[in-house]
Coordinates of C-alpha atoms and ligand atoms in Angstrom, one line a residue:
Chain L
X1 CA 55.1 -127.2 -27.6
X2 CA 54.5 -125.9 -31.4
X3 CA 56.3 -127.5 -33.9
X4 CA 55.4 -125.2 -36.6
X5 CA 58.2 -124.3 -38.8
X6 CA 59.1 -120.5 -37.7
X7 CA 62.2 -119.3 -39.7
X8 CA 64.4 -120.7 -42.9
X9 CA 67.6 -122.3 -42.6
X10 CA 70.2 -122.3 -45.8
X11 CA 73.4 -124.4 -46.2
X12 CA 75.0 -126.8 -48.6
X13 CA 73.3 -129.8 -48.3
X14 CA 69.9 -127.9 -47.7
X15 CA 67.5 -127.2 -50.3
X16 CA 68.1 -123.7 -52.1
X17 CA 64.7 -122.5 -51.0
X18 CA 65.4 -122.6 -47.6
X19 CA 64.6 -125.8 -44.9
X20 CA 61.6 -124.8 -42.9
X21 CA 62.6 -125.4 -39.3
X22 CA 62.0 -124.1 -35.4
X23 CA 64.7 -121.1 -34.1
X24 CA 64.3 -121.3 -30.8
X25 CA 67.0 -119.0 -28.4
X26 CA 68.3 -119.2 -25.2
X27 CA 70.8 -117.7 -22.3
X28 CA 73.8 -119.9 -25.0
X29 CA 73.0 -119.1 -28.3
X30 CA 69.6 -120.8 -30.4
X31 CA 68.8 -124.0 -31.7
X32 CA 68.1 -124.7 -34.9
X33 CA 65.1 -127.6 -35.2
X34 CA 64.3 -129.2 -38.8
X35 CA 61.4 -129.7 -39.4
X36 CA 61.0 -131.1 -42.8
X37 CA 64.3 -132.7 -43.1
X38 CA 65.5 -136.1 -42.6
X39 CA 66.1 -136.9 -40.1
X40 CA 63.5 -134.9 -38.6
X41 CA 63.5 -133.3 -36.0
X42 CA 67.5 -133.1 -35.6
X43 CA 68.6 -130.1 -34.3
X44 CA 71.6 -127.8 -34.1
X45 CA 72.8 -125.6 -31.7
X46 CA 75.3 -122.5 -31.6
X47 CA 76.9 -119.9 -29.8
X48 CA 75.9 -116.2 -29.6
X49 CA 79.4 -116.0 -30.3
X50 CA 79.5 -117.7 -33.7
X51 CA 76.7 -115.5 -35.5
X52 CA 76.8 -112.8 -37.3
X53 CA 73.7 -110.2 -38.2
X54 CA 73.0 -108.7 -40.9
X55 CA 70.2 -107.7 -42.9
X56 CA 68.9 -108.9 -46.5
X57 CA 65.6 -110.2 -48.4
X58 CA 64.3 -108.5 -51.3
X59 CA 62.5 -105.9 -49.2
X60 CA 65.5 -106.3 -46.7
X61 CA 63.1 -107.0 -44.0
X62 CA 64.6 -110.3 -43.0
X63 CA 67.6 -110.8 -40.2
X64 CA 70.0 -112.4 -41.3
X65 CA 72.3 -114.8 -38.8
X66 CA 75.0 -116.8 -40.2
X67 CA 77.7 -119.0 -39.0
X68 CA 79.9 -121.3 -40.2
X69 CA 79.3 -125.0 -37.9
X70 CA 80.3 -128.5 -38.8
X71 CA 78.4 -128.5 -41.8
X72 CA 80.2 -125.6 -43.6
X73 CA 78.3 -122.1 -44.1
X74 CA 75.2 -122.2 -42.3
X75 CA 72.3 -119.1 -42.6
X76 CA 69.4 -118.3 -41.1
X77 CA 66.5 -115.8 -42.4
X78 CA 63.8 -114.6 -39.6
X79 CA 60.4 -112.1 -39.8
X80 CA 59.0 -113.2 -37.6
X81 CA 58.6 -110.1 -35.6
X82 CA 58.4 -111.7 -32.1
X83 CA 60.6 -114.3 -33.1
X84 CA 63.0 -110.9 -33.6
X85 CA 62.2 -110.1 -30.2
X86 CA 63.4 -113.0 -28.6
X87 CA 66.6 -112.7 -30.1
X88 CA 67.3 -109.5 -29.5
X89 CA 66.4 -109.8 -25.8
X90 CA 68.7 -112.7 -25.5
X91 CA 71.1 -112.1 -27.6
X92 CA 74.0 -110.9 -25.0
X93 CA 76.4 -106.9 -25.9
X94 CA 78.7 -108.0 -28.2
X95 CA 75.4 -108.5 -30.9
X96 CA 73.4 -105.3 -30.0
X97 CA 75.6 -103.4 -32.3
X98 CA 75.2 -105.3 -34.9
X99 CA 71.8 -105.9 -34.8
X100 CA 71.3 -101.9 -34.4
X101 CA 73.3 -101.3 -37.6
X102 CA 71.3 -104.1 -39.1
X103 CA 67.9 -102.1 -38.3
X104 CA 69.1 -98.9 -39.6
X105 CA 69.9 -100.2 -42.7
X106 CA 66.5 -101.6 -43.2
X107 CA 64.8 -99.0 -42.0
X108 CA 67.0 -96.4 -44.5
X109 CA 66.1 -98.2 -47.1
X110 CA 63.1 -98.6 -46.6
X111 CA 62.7 -94.6 -46.1
X112 CA 64.9 -94.2 -49.2
X113 CA 62.3 -96.1 -51.0
X114 CA 59.0 -94.2 -49.5
X115 CA 60.9 -91.2 -50.5
X116 CA 61.6 -91.5 -54.3
X117 CA 58.0 -92.8 -54.3
X118 CA 57.0 -89.2 -52.9
X119 CA 58.8 -87.4 -55.5
X120 CA 57.4 -89.4 -58.0
X121 CA 53.6 -89.4 -56.3
X122 CA 54.5 -85.5 -56.3
X123 CA 55.9 -85.1 -60.3
X124 CA 52.6 -86.6 -61.4
X125 CA 50.8 -84.2 -59.4
X126 CA 52.3 -81.1 -60.9
X127 CA 51.7 -83.0 -64.0
X128 CA 48.1 -83.5 -63.9
X129 CA 47.8 -80.6 -62.5
X130 CA 49.7 -79.3 -65.9
X131 CA 47.0 -80.9 -67.7
X132 CA 44.3 -79.8 -65.9
X133 CA 45.4 -76.4 -66.1
X134 CA 45.7 -76.7 -70.3
X135 CA 49.4 -78.0 -70.6
X136 CA 48.0 -79.1 -74.3
X137 CA 50.8 -79.7 -74.9
X138 CA 51.2 -82.5 -72.5
X139 CA 47.9 -83.8 -73.4
X140 CA 48.9 -83.5 -77.3
X141 CA 51.7 -86.0 -75.4
X142 CA 49.8 -88.3 -74.1
X143 CA 47.0 -88.7 -77.2
X144 CA 50.0 -89.6 -79.7
X145 CA 51.0 -92.2 -77.5
X146 CA 46.8 -93.4 -77.2
X147 CA 47.1 -96.6 -80.3
X148 CA 43.9 -96.2 -82.8
X149 CA 42.9 -99.2 -82.2
X150 CA 41.7 -98.7 -78.6
X151 CA 39.9 -95.6 -79.1
X152 CA 38.1 -97.3 -81.8
X153 CA 37.9 -100.1 -78.9
X154 CA 36.7 -97.6 -76.2
X155 CA 34.1 -95.7 -78.8
X156 CA 33.0 -98.6 -80.0
X157 CA 31.3 -100.2 -76.6
X158 CA 30.6 -96.7 -76.2
X159 CA 28.5 -96.8 -79.2
X160 CA 27.1 -100.5 -79.0
X161 CA 25.7 -99.3 -75.2
X162 CA 24.7 -96.6 -76.4
X163 CA 22.7 -97.4 -79.3
X164 CA 21.0 -100.6 -77.4
X165 CA 18.6 -98.0 -75.7
X166 CA 17.9 -95.9 -78.5
X167 CA 14.8 -96.3 -81.0
X168 CA 17.3 -96.6 -84.4
X169 CA 16.5 -95.7 -88.1
X170 CA 17.1 -98.5 -90.0
X171 CA 16.8 -97.5 -93.5
X172 CA 14.8 -94.9 -95.8
X173 CA 15.7 -92.1 -97.3
X174 CA 17.1 -90.5 -94.5
X175 CA 19.6 -93.1 -93.6
X176 CA 20.1 -93.1 -97.1
X177 CA 21.1 -89.2 -97.3
X178 CA 23.5 -89.8 -94.4
X179 CA 25.3 -92.8 -95.9
X180 CA 25.7 -90.2 -98.9
X181 CA 26.9 -87.1 -97.4
X182 CA 29.3 -89.3 -95.0
X183 CA 30.8 -91.0 -97.9
X184 CA 31.3 -87.6 -100.0
X185 CA 32.9 -86.5 -97.2
X186 CA 34.9 -89.9 -96.0
X187 CA 36.2 -89.8 -99.4
X188 CA 37.9 -86.7 -99.3
X189 CA 39.9 -87.3 -95.9
X190 CA 43.8 -88.9 -97.4
X191 CA 45.2 -91.2 -94.8
X192 CA 42.3 -92.1 -93.6
X193 CA 42.8 -94.3 -90.1
X194 CA 39.2 -94.3 -89.2
X195 CA 36.4 -96.5 -90.4
X196 CA 33.3 -94.2 -90.1
X197 CA 30.1 -95.3 -88.9
X198 CA 27.1 -93.8 -88.9
X199 CA 23.4 -94.3 -87.7
X200 CA 20.6 -92.5 -87.5
X201 CA 18.5 -92.0 -84.1
X202 CA 15.0 -91.0 -83.9
X203 CA 15.0 -88.2 -81.4
X204 CA 13.8 -85.1 -81.3
X205 CA 16.7 -84.4 -79.5
X206 CA 18.8 -81.0 -82.0
X207 CA 22.2 -82.8 -82.0
X208 CA 24.7 -85.4 -83.4
X209 CA 28.3 -86.2 -81.7
X210 CA 31.2 -88.4 -83.0
X211 CA 33.0 -90.7 -80.6
X212 CA 36.3 -91.6 -81.0
X213 CA 36.9 -93.8 -83.7
X214 CA 34.7 -92.8 -86.1
X215 CA 31.0 -93.6 -84.7
X216 CA 28.7 -91.6 -85.6
X217 CA 24.6 -90.5 -84.3
X218 CA 22.7 -88.5 -85.8
X219 CA 19.5 -87.6 -84.5
X220 CA 16.5 -86.6 -86.7
X221 CA 15.9 -83.6 -84.5
X222 CA 18.8 -82.4 -86.3
X223 CA 17.0 -83.5 -89.5
X224 CA 14.1 -81.8 -89.3
X225 CA 15.6 -78.8 -88.1
X226 CA 17.5 -78.6 -91.6
X227 CA 16.4 -76.8 -94.5
X228 CA 19.0 -78.4 -96.6
X229 CA 20.6 -81.3 -97.4
X230 CA 24.5 -79.0 -97.1
X231 CA 23.3 -77.8 -94.0
X232 CA 23.7 -81.1 -92.6
X233 CA 26.7 -81.9 -94.2
X234 CA 28.3 -79.3 -92.6
X235 CA 27.3 -80.3 -88.8
X236 CA 29.4 -84.1 -90.5
X237 CA 32.4 -82.7 -91.8
X238 CA 32.4 -80.6 -88.5
X239 CA 31.9 -83.8 -86.7
X240 CA 34.2 -85.9 -88.7
X241 CA 36.9 -83.4 -87.9
X242 CA 36.7 -83.5 -84.4
X243 CA 37.5 -87.5 -84.6
X244 CA 40.2 -87.0 -86.9
X245 CA 41.6 -84.3 -84.3
X246 CA 40.8 -86.9 -81.7
X247 CA 39.3 -84.6 -80.0
X248 CA 37.6 -86.3 -77.9
X249 CA 40.8 -88.1 -76.5
X250 CA 42.4 -85.0 -75.4
X251 CA 38.8 -84.2 -73.4
X252 CA 38.8 -87.7 -71.7
X253 CA 42.7 -87.8 -71.2
X254 CA 42.1 -83.7 -69.4
X255 CA 39.2 -85.3 -67.0
X256 CA 40.9 -88.0 -66.0
X257 CA 44.1 -86.1 -65.0
X258 CA 46.1 -87.5 -62.7
X259 CA 45.2 -91.3 -62.9
X260 CA 45.7 -91.0 -66.9
X261 CA 48.7 -89.7 -67.0
X262 CA 49.9 -91.8 -64.3
X263 CA 48.8 -94.8 -66.6
X264 CA 50.2 -93.0 -69.6
X265 CA 53.4 -92.1 -68.4
X266 CA 54.3 -95.9 -66.9
X267 CA 52.6 -97.3 -70.2
X268 CA 50.2 -99.0 -68.5
X269 CA 47.9 -98.5 -71.0
X270 CA 45.8 -101.6 -70.3
X271 CA 44.9 -99.9 -66.7
X272 CA 43.6 -96.8 -68.6
X273 CA 41.3 -99.0 -71.2
X274 CA 39.5 -100.4 -67.9
X275 CA 39.7 -97.0 -66.4
X276 CA 38.2 -95.5 -70.1
X277 CA 35.4 -98.2 -70.0
X278 CA 33.9 -97.0 -66.4
X279 CA 33.6 -93.6 -68.0
X280 CA 32.7 -94.8 -71.7
X281 CA 29.1 -93.2 -70.9
X282 CA 30.5 -90.0 -70.1
X283 CA 31.9 -90.1 -73.8
X284 CA 28.4 -88.7 -74.9
X285 CA 28.2 -85.7 -73.0
X286 CA 32.4 -84.5 -73.2
X287 CA 31.8 -81.2 -74.2
X288 CA 33.8 -79.9 -76.9
X289 CA 36.1 -76.5 -75.9
X290 CA 36.4 -73.8 -78.0
X291 CA 39.8 -74.4 -79.7
X292 CA 38.7 -77.6 -80.3
X293 CA 35.3 -76.1 -82.1
X294 CA 37.3 -73.6 -84.0
X295 CA 39.9 -75.9 -85.4
X296 CA 36.7 -79.0 -86.4
X297 CA 35.1 -75.9 -88.3
X298 CA 38.1 -75.1 -89.8
X299 CA 38.9 -78.2 -91.1
X300 CA 34.9 -79.2 -91.5
X301 CA 34.6 -76.7 -93.8
X302 CA 37.6 -77.3 -96.2
X303 CA 36.6 -80.8 -96.1
X304 CA 33.2 -79.8 -97.2
X305 CA 35.1 -78.0 -100.1
X306 CA 36.8 -81.1 -101.1
X307 CA 33.8 -83.0 -101.2
X308 CA 32.1 -80.1 -103.3
X309 CA 29.7 -79.5 -100.9
X310 CA 27.7 -75.5 -100.7
X311 CA 29.9 -74.8 -97.2
X312 CA 27.2 -72.0 -96.8
X313 CA 25.0 -74.4 -95.9
X314 CA 27.4 -75.2 -93.2
X315 CA 27.2 -71.5 -91.7
X316 CA 23.8 -70.3 -92.3
X317 CA 22.9 -73.7 -90.0
X318 CA 25.2 -72.5 -87.3
X319 CA 23.5 -69.3 -87.5
X320 CA 20.4 -70.6 -87.0
X321 CA 21.4 -73.1 -84.1
X322 CA 23.7 -69.7 -82.3
X323 CA 19.7 -67.8 -81.9
X324 CA 18.0 -68.4 -78.8
X325 CA 14.7 -69.5 -78.8
X326 CA 14.6 -72.4 -80.9
X327 CA 13.6 -75.0 -78.8
X328 CA 15.6 -77.8 -77.4
X329 CA 19.5 -77.0 -79.0
X330 CA 20.9 -79.8 -77.2
X331 CA 24.2 -79.4 -80.2
X332 CA 25.4 -76.1 -78.3
X333 CA 25.7 -77.9 -75.1
X334 CA 28.6 -80.4 -76.5
X335 CA 29.5 -77.6 -79.3
X336 CA 29.7 -74.6 -77.2
X337 CA 28.6 -71.3 -79.9
X338 CA 31.5 -68.7 -79.7
X339 CA 30.4 -65.4 -81.3
X340 CA 32.1 -64.8 -84.3
X341 CA 32.3 -68.2 -85.6
X342 CA 30.0 -68.0 -88.3
X343 CA 31.7 -64.6 -89.0
X344 CA 34.9 -66.8 -89.0
X345 CA 33.8 -69.6 -91.7
X346 CA 32.1 -66.8 -94.3
X347 CA 35.9 -65.2 -94.0
X348 CA 37.5 -68.2 -94.9
X349 CA 35.0 -69.4 -97.2
X350 CA 35.4 -66.1 -99.0
X351 CA 39.0 -66.3 -99.2
X352 CA 38.8 -69.5 -100.8
X353 CA 37.8 -69.8 -105.0
X354 CA 34.5 -70.5 -106.1
X355 CA 33.0 -73.5 -106.1
X356 CA 30.5 -75.5 -108.3
X357 CA 28.8 -78.0 -105.5
X358 CA 27.7 -81.2 -106.7
X359 CA 24.2 -81.8 -106.0
X360 CA 23.0 -84.8 -103.8
X361 CA 21.5 -87.5 -105.0
X362 CA 18.2 -86.9 -103.1
X363 CA 15.3 -84.2 -102.9
X364 CA 15.9 -83.1 -99.1
X365 CA 12.3 -82.6 -98.8
X366 CA 11.7 -86.2 -99.3
X367 CA 13.9 -86.8 -96.5
X368 CA 12.6 -84.6 -93.9
X369 CA 8.7 -85.6 -95.4
X370 CA 9.6 -89.4 -94.3
X371 CA 10.8 -87.6 -91.0
X372 CA 7.3 -86.5 -90.6
X373 CA 8.0 -82.9 -91.7
X374 CA 5.1 -82.1 -93.8
X375 CA 6.1 -80.9 -97.7
X376 CA 6.5 -76.9 -97.8
X377 CA 3.3 -75.6 -98.9
X378 CA 3.1 -74.2 -102.5
X379 CA 3.3 -70.2 -102.3
Chain K
X1 CA 42.6 -129.4 -52.4
X2 CA 44.8 -132.0 -55.0
X3 CA 45.6 -131.1 -57.9
X4 CA 47.3 -132.8 -60.9
X5 CA 48.7 -131.3 -64.3
X6 CA 47.9 -132.4 -66.9
X7 CA 49.6 -133.0 -70.8
X8 CA 53.2 -131.3 -68.8
X9 CA 54.8 -129.2 -72.2
X10 CA 53.9 -126.6 -73.6
X11 CA 50.0 -126.7 -73.3
X12 CA 48.9 -128.3 -69.7
X13 CA 45.9 -127.7 -67.9
X14 CA 45.5 -128.1 -64.3
X15 CA 43.2 -130.6 -62.2
X16 CA 42.4 -129.7 -58.5
X17 CA 40.0 -131.4 -57.4
X18 CA 37.6 -130.2 -54.1
X19 CA 36.2 -131.6 -51.5
X20 CA 32.6 -130.6 -50.3
X21 CA 32.6 -126.8 -48.9
X22 CA 36.7 -126.4 -50.6
X23 CA 37.2 -123.5 -52.0
X24 CA 41.0 -121.8 -53.9
X25 CA 41.5 -118.5 -55.4
X26 CA 42.4 -118.6 -59.1
X27 CA 43.0 -116.0 -62.1
X28 CA 39.9 -115.0 -63.1
X29 CA 39.5 -116.5 -66.8
X30 CA 41.6 -118.9 -66.3
X31 CA 38.6 -121.8 -65.6
X32 CA 37.8 -124.1 -68.6
X33 CA 35.6 -126.8 -67.1
X34 CA 34.2 -127.5 -63.7
X35 CA 32.1 -130.0 -61.9
X36 CA 28.2 -128.5 -61.4
X37 CA 28.7 -128.5 -57.7
X38 CA 31.8 -125.5 -57.9
X39 CA 30.3 -121.8 -57.8
X40 CA 32.5 -119.3 -59.5
X41 CA 32.4 -116.0 -57.0
X42 CA 34.4 -113.5 -58.6
X43 CA 35.8 -111.3 -55.9
X44 CA 37.2 -107.9 -55.6
X45 CA 38.8 -107.6 -52.4
X46 CA 39.4 -104.1 -51.3
X47 CA 35.9 -103.7 -52.4
X48 CA 35.0 -101.4 -56.1
X49 CA 37.9 -99.0 -55.6
X50 CA 40.7 -101.2 -55.0
X51 CA 40.0 -103.8 -57.4
X52 CA 39.5 -100.4 -59.6
X53 CA 42.8 -99.5 -58.9
X54 CA 44.6 -103.2 -58.5
X55 CA 43.1 -103.4 -61.9
X56 CA 44.7 -99.6 -63.6
X57 CA 48.0 -100.3 -61.4
X58 CA 48.4 -103.8 -61.8
X59 CA 47.0 -104.2 -65.3
X60 CA 43.6 -105.9 -66.1
X61 CA 44.2 -109.3 -65.7
X62 CA 44.7 -109.4 -61.4
X63 CA 40.8 -110.4 -60.9
X64 CA 40.8 -113.5 -58.4
X65 CA 37.9 -116.2 -59.1
X66 CA 36.9 -117.7 -55.8
X67 CA 35.9 -121.4 -56.5
X68 CA 34.3 -122.9 -53.6
X69 CA 32.9 -126.6 -53.7
X70 CA 29.7 -125.5 -52.3
X71 CA 27.3 -128.3 -53.5
X72 CA 29.6 -130.7 -52.6
X73 CA 32.7 -132.5 -54.2
X74 CA 34.4 -131.4 -57.2
X75 CA 37.0 -130.4 -59.6
X76 CA 38.0 -127.8 -61.5
X77 CA 40.1 -127.5 -64.2
X78 CA 42.3 -124.7 -64.9
X79 CA 44.8 -123.6 -67.4
X80 CA 46.9 -120.1 -68.3
X81 CA 46.1 -118.2 -71.1
X82 CA 49.4 -118.2 -72.8
X83 CA 50.8 -121.5 -74.0
X84 CA 53.7 -122.4 -71.5
X85 CA 54.2 -124.7 -68.1
X86 CA 52.4 -125.2 -64.9
X87 CA 54.1 -125.5 -61.5
X88 CA 53.0 -126.8 -58.4
X89 CA 54.4 -125.4 -55.6
X90 CA 53.9 -126.6 -51.8
X91 CA 53.8 -123.5 -49.4
X92 CA 54.9 -124.3 -45.5
X93 CA 54.3 -121.2 -44.2
X94 CA 57.9 -119.9 -44.3
X95 CA 58.5 -120.1 -47.5
X96 CA 57.5 -116.6 -48.9
X97 CA 57.7 -115.8 -52.8
X98 CA 57.4 -112.9 -54.9
X99 CA 55.3 -113.8 -58.5
X100 CA 54.9 -111.7 -61.0
X101 CA 51.6 -110.3 -62.0
X102 CA 51.0 -113.0 -65.1
X103 CA 52.8 -115.7 -63.0
X104 CA 49.9 -116.9 -60.7
X105 CA 47.4 -119.2 -61.9
X106 CA 45.5 -120.7 -59.0
X107 CA 46.3 -121.4 -55.0
X108 CA 44.8 -122.6 -51.7
X109 CA 42.0 -120.9 -49.8
X110 CA 45.3 -121.1 -47.2
X111 CA 47.6 -119.0 -49.6
X112 CA 47.6 -115.1 -49.1
X113 CA 48.6 -113.1 -51.8
X114 CA 48.7 -109.7 -50.8
X115 CA 50.1 -106.6 -54.2
X116 CA 53.2 -105.2 -53.0
X117 CA 54.2 -102.1 -54.5
X118 CA 58.2 -102.0 -55.4
X119 CA 60.9 -99.7 -55.2
X120 CA 60.4 -97.4 -58.3
X121 CA 63.8 -98.3 -60.1
X122 CA 62.3 -101.9 -60.2
X123 CA 59.2 -101.1 -61.3
X124 CA 60.6 -99.1 -64.1
X125 CA 63.0 -101.3 -64.9
X126 CA 61.9 -104.6 -64.2
X127 CA 59.7 -105.5 -67.0
X128 CA 56.8 -106.2 -64.4
X129 CA 55.0 -103.6 -63.9
X130 CA 55.1 -101.7 -60.2
X131 CA 53.5 -104.0 -58.6
X132 CA 54.4 -107.4 -58.1
X133 CA 52.6 -110.4 -56.0
X134 CA 53.6 -111.6 -52.3
X135 CA 52.6 -115.4 -51.7
X136 CA 53.0 -117.0 -48.4
X137 CA 50.9 -118.7 -46.4
X138 CA 50.5 -122.4 -46.6
X139 CA 49.2 -124.9 -48.9
X140 CA 49.5 -125.1 -53.2
X141 CA 50.5 -122.4 -54.6
X142 CA 50.2 -123.5 -58.8
X143 CA 52.1 -120.9 -61.1
X144 CA 52.3 -120.9 -64.8
X145 CA 54.6 -119.3 -66.9
X146 CA 55.4 -118.5 -71.4
X147 CA 57.2 -121.2 -72.3
X148 CA 59.0 -123.7 -69.7
X149 CA 59.9 -122.7 -66.5
X150 CA 63.2 -123.0 -65.5
X151 CA 64.4 -123.4 -61.7
X152 CA 67.5 -121.5 -60.6
X153 CA 68.9 -123.1 -56.6
X154 CA 71.5 -120.1 -55.6
X155 CA 72.9 -120.5 -52.6
X156 CA 73.4 -117.7 -49.6
X157 CA 75.4 -114.9 -51.5
X158 CA 75.6 -116.8 -54.6
X159 CA 74.5 -114.8 -57.7
X160 CA 72.8 -115.3 -60.8
X161 CA 71.7 -112.6 -63.8
X162 CA 68.2 -112.5 -65.7
X163 CA 66.9 -110.3 -68.8
X164 CA 64.4 -108.6 -67.0
X165 CA 61.2 -110.2 -68.7
X166 CA 62.1 -113.4 -68.2
X167 CA 61.1 -113.3 -64.6
X168 CA 58.3 -115.6 -63.5
X169 CA 59.4 -115.7 -59.2
X170 CA 61.6 -116.2 -56.5
X171 CA 61.9 -116.5 -52.8
X172 CA 61.4 -113.7 -50.7
X173 CA 65.0 -114.2 -49.1
X174 CA 66.3 -113.7 -52.2
X175 CA 67.4 -109.9 -53.2
X176 CA 67.8 -108.2 -57.2
X177 CA 69.4 -105.1 -58.1
X178 CA 68.1 -104.4 -62.1
X179 CA 71.1 -102.9 -63.7
X180 CA 72.1 -101.8 -67.5
X181 CA 73.3 -104.5 -69.4
X182 CA 76.8 -104.3 -69.9
X183 CA 77.5 -103.4 -73.6
X184 CA 78.4 -107.4 -74.3
X185 CA 75.5 -109.0 -72.8
X186 CA 73.2 -106.4 -74.7
X187 CA 72.6 -108.1 -77.7
X188 CA 72.7 -111.6 -76.2
X189 CA 70.0 -111.0 -74.0
X190 CA 66.8 -111.3 -75.9
X191 CA 64.9 -108.2 -75.0
X192 CA 67.3 -105.7 -76.1
X193 CA 66.3 -103.3 -74.2
X194 CA 69.6 -103.9 -71.8
X195 CA 67.9 -104.0 -68.7
X196 CA 69.4 -107.4 -66.6
X197 CA 68.1 -108.2 -62.4
X198 CA 71.4 -109.3 -60.7
X199 CA 69.2 -112.0 -58.0
X200 CA 71.5 -112.6 -54.5
X201 CA 70.7 -115.2 -53.2
X202 CA 69.5 -117.8 -51.1
X203 CA 66.8 -118.7 -52.8
X204 CA 65.2 -119.9 -56.0
X205 CA 64.2 -118.4 -59.2
X206 CA 61.8 -119.5 -61.5
X207 CA 62.2 -118.2 -65.0
X208 CA 60.3 -118.5 -67.9
X209 CA 61.7 -119.9 -71.8
X210 CA 60.5 -117.1 -73.6
X211 CA 60.0 -113.7 -73.2
X212 CA 56.3 -112.6 -73.7
X213 CA 57.1 -108.9 -75.4
X214 CA 59.5 -110.1 -77.9
X215 CA 56.8 -112.7 -79.0
X216 CA 54.5 -110.3 -79.3
X217 CA 57.1 -107.8 -81.8
X218 CA 57.7 -111.1 -83.7
X219 CA 54.2 -112.2 -84.1
X220 CA 53.3 -108.5 -84.9
X221 CA 55.6 -108.3 -88.0
X222 CA 53.4 -110.4 -89.8
X223 CA 50.5 -109.0 -89.7
X224 CA 49.6 -107.0 -92.4
X225 CA 49.6 -103.4 -91.7
X226 CA 46.3 -101.9 -93.5
X227 CA 46.7 -98.0 -95.1
Ligands
ZN1 ZN1 32.3 -79.5 -82.3

């Protein structure tokens, strides 16, 4: 005969965590045999007529049998399905009704819980469907709840991952030039929460990108394509503003939809961080939306203006980039060019008071030459 | 498996001795040191998706490690991340405990661990998340707390009210409801959120003497805010 316990017995002199015991049902009642309380093997017989039946436990999944014996009140907690079936078989008619009532109550609790979760899941689905369909307000609300430190961590891990696989230009005229441009722009950002970091990567890709948290990459391909420093400064200004407006995060939240909405709404931002890390690589290929482009253009233009860098470089560069057959134009794949973008900027610029630009300290031709572009021949 | 708590008090560590071939489950990141005979294996139970969803829904922390004495007997030193006590429970096969996810430190291989979804209100208000661990089976279970661990014994139908952020573990025979604290309670309970858990026996409830969230808030006031 097996002596491993199948139930817990509670009572005045028994431990609060319950005394493990072996319960058996017979024709007249039950036998409880204690397996660890001294004296070990001591048993109590309880007639069915003395029992009251209810459900208990956190999940209402335990059958509770109570009685008052020689040693005061006793409660027996059963959860073993075979044991509960055995009780049902042996119990007299008089206990069937209370048993069914208890079982019904347990089912009700479980059903109600499933229903609540169903409603919650439905609400999340609706919410995330809203996000997918461009519920921009919801996206903005969710993005607002993400602390900047996270954004920084997320951007930084993607940035380091990316740079580890790239040929980085560590020093020289190109790096100094990009740093000077960034410095002049960043100085003009009031209450800047980010510590911007810019890296020049050797590649023919005509692109630049900004990761959440202020990590910026400029490819030498883009620098070679630019005929003036102001053009590159224009792209940088545009990228800086994608960071400042948290456009990357907005895209991620939209992209993650359901899961992100669920975890942000439930306040489990740790989980979201883990998930975003999985998507980290995708950060580089995030395609911004048209409205985000317009926003980054306009705020970028204003930033250039405040930094006293001629914004017409940005405009002419955008115009050139949007022309077809210009070779590899990766910039367009992540920053979709819409018609009239340059025109809009021109109109905006015309409305601003005339600017007397402060030139950079470097010669752009020399910077390009350091990247392998021959100096223009004298006409 | 034999365990011994070293340096009981605020900064304890537990030494677990394993016979050759024996293995235990431990919270990932809990291992401080081990004999060279011990192998560490990160188990992603339920495959990658299962692990990912667990990570997402129960928070980053809950990834198991299996520590196995594959190359002969040896010992492992385990310690929790936060300062606080360690308690060792012996499960007898019928006792089951609900454990909030940060409370688990290690357990014998014969101990079963199940991630369970709570009722929505409990999950939302309870402060321990939507998922808690249901731990049963037979063998040693090692829990840790933030601060000291205090044990409350409840007789059948006896009730006790605990601030929601102080819960560590409780018997599966105990039920609890989340309640809005009556106005007089709010100020005296440390979380200040105004939610308490009303436990109803029988069973035992383990609570921690410090509130992680409250401690975090206290620390933050000393961290200079960069402009
Ligand atoms: Zn853009």
